[in-house]
Tab-separated table of C-alpha atoms and ligand atoms in Angstrom:
chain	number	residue	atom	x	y	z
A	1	UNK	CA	76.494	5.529	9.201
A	2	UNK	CA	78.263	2.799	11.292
A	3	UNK	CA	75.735	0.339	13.409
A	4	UNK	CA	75.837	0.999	16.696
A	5	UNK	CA	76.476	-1.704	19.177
A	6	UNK	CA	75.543	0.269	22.258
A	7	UNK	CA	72.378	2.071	23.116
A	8	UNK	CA	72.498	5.361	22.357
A	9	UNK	CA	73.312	6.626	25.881
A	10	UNK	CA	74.706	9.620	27.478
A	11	UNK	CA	76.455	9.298	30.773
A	12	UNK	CA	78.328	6.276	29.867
A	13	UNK	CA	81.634	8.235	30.284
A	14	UNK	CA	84.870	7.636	27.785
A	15	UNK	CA	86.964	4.812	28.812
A	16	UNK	CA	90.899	5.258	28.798
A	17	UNK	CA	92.012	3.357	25.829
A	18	UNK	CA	91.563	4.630	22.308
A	19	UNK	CA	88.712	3.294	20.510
A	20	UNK	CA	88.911	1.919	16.811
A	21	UNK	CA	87.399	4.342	13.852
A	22	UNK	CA	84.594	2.089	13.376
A	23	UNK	CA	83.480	2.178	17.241
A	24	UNK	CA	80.189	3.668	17.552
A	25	UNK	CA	81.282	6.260	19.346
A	26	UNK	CA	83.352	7.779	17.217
A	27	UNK	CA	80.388	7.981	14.792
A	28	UNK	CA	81.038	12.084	15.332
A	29	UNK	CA	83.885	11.673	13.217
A	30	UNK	CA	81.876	10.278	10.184
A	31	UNK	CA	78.634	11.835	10.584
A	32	UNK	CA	81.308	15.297	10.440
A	33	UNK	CA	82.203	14.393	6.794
A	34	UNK	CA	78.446	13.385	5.295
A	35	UNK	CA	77.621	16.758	3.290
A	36	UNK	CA	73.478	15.372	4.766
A	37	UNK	CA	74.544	16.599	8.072
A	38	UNK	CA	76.942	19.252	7.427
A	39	UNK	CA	74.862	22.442	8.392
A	40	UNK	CA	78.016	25.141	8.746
A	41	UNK	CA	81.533	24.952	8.354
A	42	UNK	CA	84.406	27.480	8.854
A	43	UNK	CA	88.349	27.056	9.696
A	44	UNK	CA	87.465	26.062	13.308
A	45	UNK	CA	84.589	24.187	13.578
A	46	UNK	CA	82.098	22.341	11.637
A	47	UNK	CA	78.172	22.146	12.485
A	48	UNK	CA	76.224	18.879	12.095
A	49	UNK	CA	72.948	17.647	12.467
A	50	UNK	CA	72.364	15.544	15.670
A	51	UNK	CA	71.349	12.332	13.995
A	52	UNK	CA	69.359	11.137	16.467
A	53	UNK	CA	67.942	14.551	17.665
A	54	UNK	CA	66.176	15.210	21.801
A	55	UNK	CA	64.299	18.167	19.887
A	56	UNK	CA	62.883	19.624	16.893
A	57	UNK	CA	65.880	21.439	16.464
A	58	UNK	CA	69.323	19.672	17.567
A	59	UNK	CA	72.609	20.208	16.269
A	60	UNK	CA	76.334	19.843	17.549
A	61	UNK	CA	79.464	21.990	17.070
A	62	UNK	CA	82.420	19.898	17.330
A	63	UNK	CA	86.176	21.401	16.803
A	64	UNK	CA	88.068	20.001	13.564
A	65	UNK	CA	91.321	19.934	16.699
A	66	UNK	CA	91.122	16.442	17.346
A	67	UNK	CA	90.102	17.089	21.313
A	68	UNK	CA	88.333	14.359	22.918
A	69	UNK	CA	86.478	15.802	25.498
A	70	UNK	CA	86.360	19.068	28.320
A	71	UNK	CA	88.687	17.177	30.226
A	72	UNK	CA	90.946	17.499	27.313
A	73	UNK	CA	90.584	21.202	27.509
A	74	UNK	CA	93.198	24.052	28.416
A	75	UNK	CA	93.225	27.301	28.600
A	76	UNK	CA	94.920	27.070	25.208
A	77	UNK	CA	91.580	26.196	23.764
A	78	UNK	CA	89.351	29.328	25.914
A	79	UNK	CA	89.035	31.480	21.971
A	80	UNK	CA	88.252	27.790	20.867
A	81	UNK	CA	85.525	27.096	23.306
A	82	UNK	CA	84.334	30.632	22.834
A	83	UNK	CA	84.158	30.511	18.746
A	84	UNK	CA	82.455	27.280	19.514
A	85	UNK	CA	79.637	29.571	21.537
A	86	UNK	CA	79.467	31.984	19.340
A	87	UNK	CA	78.652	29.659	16.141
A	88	UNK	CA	75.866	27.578	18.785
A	89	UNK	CA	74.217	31.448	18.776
A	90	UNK	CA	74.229	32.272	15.380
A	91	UNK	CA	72.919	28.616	14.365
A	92	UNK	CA	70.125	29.189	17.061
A	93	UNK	CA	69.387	32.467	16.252
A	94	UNK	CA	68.829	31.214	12.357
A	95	UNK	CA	65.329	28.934	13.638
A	96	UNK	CA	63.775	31.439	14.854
A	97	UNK	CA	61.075	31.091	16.986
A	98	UNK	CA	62.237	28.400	19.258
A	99	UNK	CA	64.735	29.043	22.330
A	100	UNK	CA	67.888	26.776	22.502
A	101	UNK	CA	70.327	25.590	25.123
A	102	UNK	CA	73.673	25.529	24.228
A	103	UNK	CA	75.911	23.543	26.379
A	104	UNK	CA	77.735	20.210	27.120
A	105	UNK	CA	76.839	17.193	28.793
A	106	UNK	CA	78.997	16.362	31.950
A	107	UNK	CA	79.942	12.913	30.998
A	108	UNK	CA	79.651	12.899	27.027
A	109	UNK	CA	78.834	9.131	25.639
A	110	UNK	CA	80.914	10.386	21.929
A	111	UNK	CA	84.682	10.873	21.266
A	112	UNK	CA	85.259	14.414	20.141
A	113	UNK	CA	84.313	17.838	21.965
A	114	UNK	CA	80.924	18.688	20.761
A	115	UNK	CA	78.591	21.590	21.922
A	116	UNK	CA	75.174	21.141	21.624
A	117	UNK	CA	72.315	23.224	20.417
A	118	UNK	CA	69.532	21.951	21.248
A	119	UNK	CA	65.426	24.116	20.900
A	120	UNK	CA	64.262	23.633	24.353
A	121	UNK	CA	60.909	21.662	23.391
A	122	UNK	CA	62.093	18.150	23.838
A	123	UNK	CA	59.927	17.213	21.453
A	124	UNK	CA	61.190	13.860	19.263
A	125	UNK	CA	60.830	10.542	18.583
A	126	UNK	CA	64.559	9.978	19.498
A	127	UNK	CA	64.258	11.381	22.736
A	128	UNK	CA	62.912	7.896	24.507
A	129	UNK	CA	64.427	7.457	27.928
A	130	UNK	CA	65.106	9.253	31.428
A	131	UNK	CA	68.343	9.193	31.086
A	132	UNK	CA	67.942	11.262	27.546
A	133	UNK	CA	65.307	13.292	29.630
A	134	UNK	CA	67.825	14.285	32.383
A	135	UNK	CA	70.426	14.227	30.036
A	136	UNK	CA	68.997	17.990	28.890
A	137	UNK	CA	66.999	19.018	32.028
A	138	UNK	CA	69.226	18.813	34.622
A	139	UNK	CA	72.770	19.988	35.601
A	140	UNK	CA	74.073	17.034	33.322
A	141	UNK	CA	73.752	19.573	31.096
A	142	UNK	CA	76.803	22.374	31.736
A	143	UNK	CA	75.964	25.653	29.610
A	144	UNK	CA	78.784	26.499	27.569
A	145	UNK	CA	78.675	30.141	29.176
A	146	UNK	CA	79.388	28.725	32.546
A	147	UNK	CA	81.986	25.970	30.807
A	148	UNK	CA	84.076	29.164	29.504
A	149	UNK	CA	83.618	31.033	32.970
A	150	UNK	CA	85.455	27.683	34.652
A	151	UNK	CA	87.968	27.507	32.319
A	152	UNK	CA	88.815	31.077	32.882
A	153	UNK	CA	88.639	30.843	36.636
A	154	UNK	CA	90.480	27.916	37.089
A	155	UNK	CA	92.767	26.884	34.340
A	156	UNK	CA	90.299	24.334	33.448
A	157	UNK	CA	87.071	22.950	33.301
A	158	UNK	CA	85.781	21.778	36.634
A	159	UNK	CA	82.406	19.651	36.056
A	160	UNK	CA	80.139	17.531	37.756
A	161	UNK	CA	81.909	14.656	40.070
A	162	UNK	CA	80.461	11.223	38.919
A	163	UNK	CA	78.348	11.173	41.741
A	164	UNK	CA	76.492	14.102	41.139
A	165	UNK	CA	76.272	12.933	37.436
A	166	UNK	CA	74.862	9.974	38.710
A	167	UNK	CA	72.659	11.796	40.893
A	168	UNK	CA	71.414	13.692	37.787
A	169	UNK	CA	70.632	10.588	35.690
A	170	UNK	CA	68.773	9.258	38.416
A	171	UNK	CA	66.580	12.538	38.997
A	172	UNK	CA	62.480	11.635	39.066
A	173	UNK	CA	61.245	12.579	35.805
A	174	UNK	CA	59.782	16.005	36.095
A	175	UNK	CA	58.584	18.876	33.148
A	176	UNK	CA	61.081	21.082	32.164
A	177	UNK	CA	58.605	23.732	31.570
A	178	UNK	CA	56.002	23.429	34.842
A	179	UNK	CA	55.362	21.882	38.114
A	180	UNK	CA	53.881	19.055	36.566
A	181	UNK	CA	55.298	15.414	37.524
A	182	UNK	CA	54.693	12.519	34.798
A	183	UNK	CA	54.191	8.963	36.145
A	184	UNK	CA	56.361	7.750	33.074
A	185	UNK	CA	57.703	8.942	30.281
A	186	UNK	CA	54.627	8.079	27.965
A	187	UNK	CA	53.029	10.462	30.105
A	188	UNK	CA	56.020	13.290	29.801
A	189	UNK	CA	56.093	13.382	26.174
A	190	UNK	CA	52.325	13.434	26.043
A	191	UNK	CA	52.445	16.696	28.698
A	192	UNK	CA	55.493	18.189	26.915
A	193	UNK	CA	53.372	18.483	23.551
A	194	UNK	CA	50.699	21.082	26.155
A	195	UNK	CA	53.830	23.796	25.870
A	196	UNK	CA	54.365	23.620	22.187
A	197	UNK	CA	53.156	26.833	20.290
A	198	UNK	CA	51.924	28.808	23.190
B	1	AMP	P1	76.824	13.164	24.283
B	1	AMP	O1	76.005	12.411	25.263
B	1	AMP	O2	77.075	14.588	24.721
B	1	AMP	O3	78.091	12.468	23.875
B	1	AMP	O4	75.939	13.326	22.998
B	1	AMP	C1	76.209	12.691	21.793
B	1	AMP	C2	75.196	13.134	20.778
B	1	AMP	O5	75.563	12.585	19.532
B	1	AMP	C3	73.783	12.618	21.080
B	1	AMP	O6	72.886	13.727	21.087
B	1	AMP	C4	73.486	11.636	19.950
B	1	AMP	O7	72.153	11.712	19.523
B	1	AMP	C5	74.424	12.094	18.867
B	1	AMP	N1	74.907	11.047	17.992
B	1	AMP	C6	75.117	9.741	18.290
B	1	AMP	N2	75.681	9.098	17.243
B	1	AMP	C7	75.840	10.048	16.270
B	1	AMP	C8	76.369	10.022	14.968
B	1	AMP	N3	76.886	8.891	14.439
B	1	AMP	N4	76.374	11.169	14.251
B	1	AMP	C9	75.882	12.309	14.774
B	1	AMP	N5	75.363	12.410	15.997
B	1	AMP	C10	75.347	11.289	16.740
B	2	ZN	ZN1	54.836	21.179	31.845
């Protein structure tokens, strides 16, 4: 696994010019070929652990077509993007017992398309920040359904402007689950813990 030299932060946004191999974020690429990871394979697509999973259960489906992001995306890749669904269901629908959310962030931090599918508890030691919080509780997070209805309506896929991105990030922490509002996040992961097993 390379070091990373960044935070692990979402939102960050790809900048222009290619990055090397070893660059953290193209730890996808790597973390693609460690048979640890590897959960499911097929022609298309292969399914990896997150390594540094928001939930109990978090995993990514990222294209073997060396496309670096939804922006990247045409309506040459819609059976692509809908394979890429379809695997995210079957992979949730093998833990049973938890619910998932399957969808993509608005402005991913890691080089490569990747879906995630992620059990909607929120409950892990990685997950340690707001911006990891909102990351998965707010419209940061596009579901892939309405990702593939976008790209069908218009050619393309039409997300968030970086304002409303930032808008998300910035969102008062607030359950995912109930009314409640946390004073901190000490205090969120301490409340999300009330909704487990219920
Ligand atoms: P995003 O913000 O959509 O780019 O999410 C990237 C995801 O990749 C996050 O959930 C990270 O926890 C995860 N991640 C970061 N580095 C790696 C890595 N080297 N291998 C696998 N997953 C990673
Ligand atoms: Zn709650």
């Amino acid at each position: 696994m390379p070091k990373r030299s960044s935070k692990d932060v979402p939102g960050q946004g790809n900048a222009k010019k290619p990055k090397p191999s070893g660059h953290w974020a193209m730890g996808l690429l790597n973390t693609m070929k460690d048979p640890k990871y590897i959960v499911k394979t097929d022609d298309l697509v292969t399914v990896i652990k997150d390594v540094y999973p928001k939930a109990k259960f978090h995993f990514l489906v990222i294209p073997k077509e060396d496309i670096s992001n939804l922006k990247a995306v045409t309506s040459k890749h819609l059976d692509l993007l809908k394979h890429m669904e379809k695997v995210g269901g079957e992979i949730a629908g093998e833990n049973k017992g938890s619910n998932f959310k399957i969808g993509y962030h608005a402005e991913p931090s890691m080089i490569r398309l990747h879906l995630h599918v992620i059990s909607d508890d929120m409950d892990s030691v990685c997950l340690k920040n707001k911006k990891h919080w909102n990351s998965f509780t707010t419209d940061f997070f596009v579901k892939s359904e309405e990702v593939i209805k976008s790209l069908e309506d218009n050619g393309k896929v039409v997300l968030p402007s970086k304002e409303e991105c930032k808008k998300f990030m910035e969102t008062p922490l607030k359950c995912h689950k109930c009314s409640v509002i946390p004073k901190n996040m000490p205090d969120l992961k301490k409340h999300i813990l009330t909704h487990l097993e219920k």
